[in-house]
Amino acid sequence: MVRCPRCNAHSIIRTSWTPTNPGRRFYCCSRTCGFIDWYDPEMCPRAVQIIPGLLNSMNELRATANQQAKQARRLKFILGVTWFVFVVYFMIGN
């Protein structure tokens, strides 16, 4: 565990999601003194180019999956209602 050189508090590990350091972990002060020190080594330029695009693609796929799950729940509800109406119609009709 790294201690903050400014206030001697314990530092915590966080992950950067900025375009210049995507997925790179760093130490930061558990208080608000502003101390930052890198935990992971610097990434190669190609990884810095590719990772944001992969993250965007993953986020788009998750959003699409969530939309499709909502639509599936709605369609199941509609199917259940139509079956209920169908059964009630034939019970009353007989």
Tab-separated table of C-alpha atoms in Angstrom:
chain	number	residue	atom	x	y	z
A	1	MET	CA	0.000	0.000	0.000
A	2	VAL	CA	1.394	3.376	-0.992
A	3	ARG	CA	1.038	6.279	1.400
A	4	CYS	CA	0.357	9.792	0.208
A	5	PRO	CA	3.571	11.855	0.497
A	6	ARG	CA	1.575	15.048	1.095
A	7	CYS	CA	-0.731	14.047	3.975
A	8	ASN	CA	0.540	10.518	4.874
A	9	ALA	CA	-2.926	9.000	4.316
A	10	HIS	CA	-3.413	5.619	2.651
A	11	SER	CA	-3.780	5.827	-1.104
A	12	ILE	CA	-6.315	3.805	-3.057
A	13	ILE	CA	-6.073	2.282	-6.527
A	14	ARG	CA	-8.470	3.607	-9.159
A	15	THR	CA	-8.790	3.099	-12.896
A	16	SER	CA	-8.474	5.890	-15.429
A	17	TRP	CA	-10.953	5.930	-18.315
A	18	THR	CA	-9.621	9.024	-20.055
A	19	PRO	CA	-8.855	8.797	-23.794
A	20	THR	CA	-5.110	9.112	-23.136
A	21	ASN	CA	-4.970	6.456	-20.360
A	22	PRO	CA	-7.867	4.019	-20.884
A	23	GLY	CA	-7.938	1.257	-18.286
A	24	ARG	CA	-4.693	2.360	-16.647
A	25	ARG	CA	-4.671	2.043	-12.850
A	26	PHE	CA	-3.266	4.694	-10.539
A	27	TYR	CA	-2.831	5.481	-6.858
A	28	CYS	CA	-4.702	8.455	-5.468
A	29	CYS	CA	-5.023	9.899	-1.984
A	30	SER	CA	-8.001	8.675	0.041
A	31	ARG	CA	-8.414	12.268	1.161
A	32	THR	CA	-8.662	15.203	-1.221
A	33	CYS	CA	-5.083	16.456	-1.356
A	34	GLY	CA	-4.747	15.623	-5.079
A	35	PHE	CA	-1.913	13.054	-4.924
A	36	ILE	CA	-1.712	10.765	-7.983
A	37	ASP	CA	0.930	8.179	-8.912
A	38	TRP	CA	0.678	5.569	-11.669
A	39	TYR	CA	0.330	1.908	-10.666
A	40	ASP	CA	0.445	0.460	-14.206
A	41	PRO	CA	3.195	1.211	-16.715
A	42	GLU	CA	2.453	3.447	-19.681
A	43	MET	CA	0.637	1.711	-22.548
A	44	CYS	CA	1.848	1.524	-26.115
A	45	PRO	CA	0.290	4.075	-28.505
A	46	ARG	CA	-1.577	1.370	-30.425
A	47	ALA	CA	-3.360	0.166	-27.275
A	48	VAL	CA	-4.325	3.762	-26.462
A	49	GLN	CA	-5.885	3.992	-29.951
A	50	ILE	CA	-7.725	0.656	-29.843
A	51	ILE	CA	-9.111	0.493	-26.278
A	52	PRO	CA	-11.507	3.495	-26.508
A	53	GLY	CA	-13.041	2.069	-29.696
A	54	LEU	CA	-13.522	-1.317	-28.052
A	55	LEU	CA	-15.121	0.320	-25.010
A	56	ASN	CA	-17.497	2.290	-27.244
A	57	SER	CA	-18.448	-0.875	-29.142
A	58	MET	CA	-19.051	-2.728	-25.875
A	59	ASN	CA	-21.236	0.096	-24.528
A	60	GLU	CA	-23.281	0.161	-27.746
A	61	LEU	CA	-23.779	-3.625	-27.582
A	62	ARG	CA	-24.891	-3.391	-23.947
A	63	ALA	CA	-27.368	-0.645	-24.820
A	64	THR	CA	-28.747	-2.742	-27.695
A	65	ALA	CA	-29.031	-5.812	-25.444
A	66	ASN	CA	-30.910	-3.770	-22.821
A	67	GLN	CA	-33.325	-2.437	-25.459
A	68	GLN	CA	-33.961	-5.929	-26.794
A	69	ALA	CA	-34.545	-7.279	-23.274
A	70	LYS	CA	-37.121	-4.532	-22.647
A	71	GLN	CA	-38.838	-5.337	-25.935
A	72	ALA	CA	-38.880	-9.067	-25.099
A	73	ARG	CA	-40.500	-8.356	-21.703
A	74	ARG	CA	-43.109	-6.139	-23.373
A	75	LEU	CA	-43.907	-8.780	-25.990
A	76	LYS	CA	-44.214	-11.491	-23.321
A	77	PHE	CA	-46.655	-9.283	-21.425
A	78	ILE	CA	-48.709	-8.676	-24.578
A	79	LEU	CA	-48.701	-12.408	-25.333
A	80	GLY	CA	-49.924	-13.173	-21.809
A	81	VAL	CA	-52.721	-10.608	-22.093
A	82	THR	CA	-53.860	-11.968	-25.461
A	83	TRP	CA	-53.920	-15.545	-24.106
A	84	PHE	CA	-55.943	-14.355	-21.126
A	85	VAL	CA	-58.432	-12.588	-23.407
A	86	PHE	CA	-58.575	-15.668	-25.645
A	87	VAL	CA	-59.352	-17.994	-22.713
A	88	VAL	CA	-61.951	-15.624	-21.246
A	89	TYR	CA	-63.608	-15.229	-24.657
A	90	PHE	CA	-64.022	-18.992	-25.092
A	91	MET	CA	-65.166	-19.523	-21.496
A	92	ILE	CA	-67.873	-16.876	-21.852
A	93	GLY	CA	-68.813	-18.060	-25.345
A	94	ASN	CA	-69.552	-21.626	-24.166
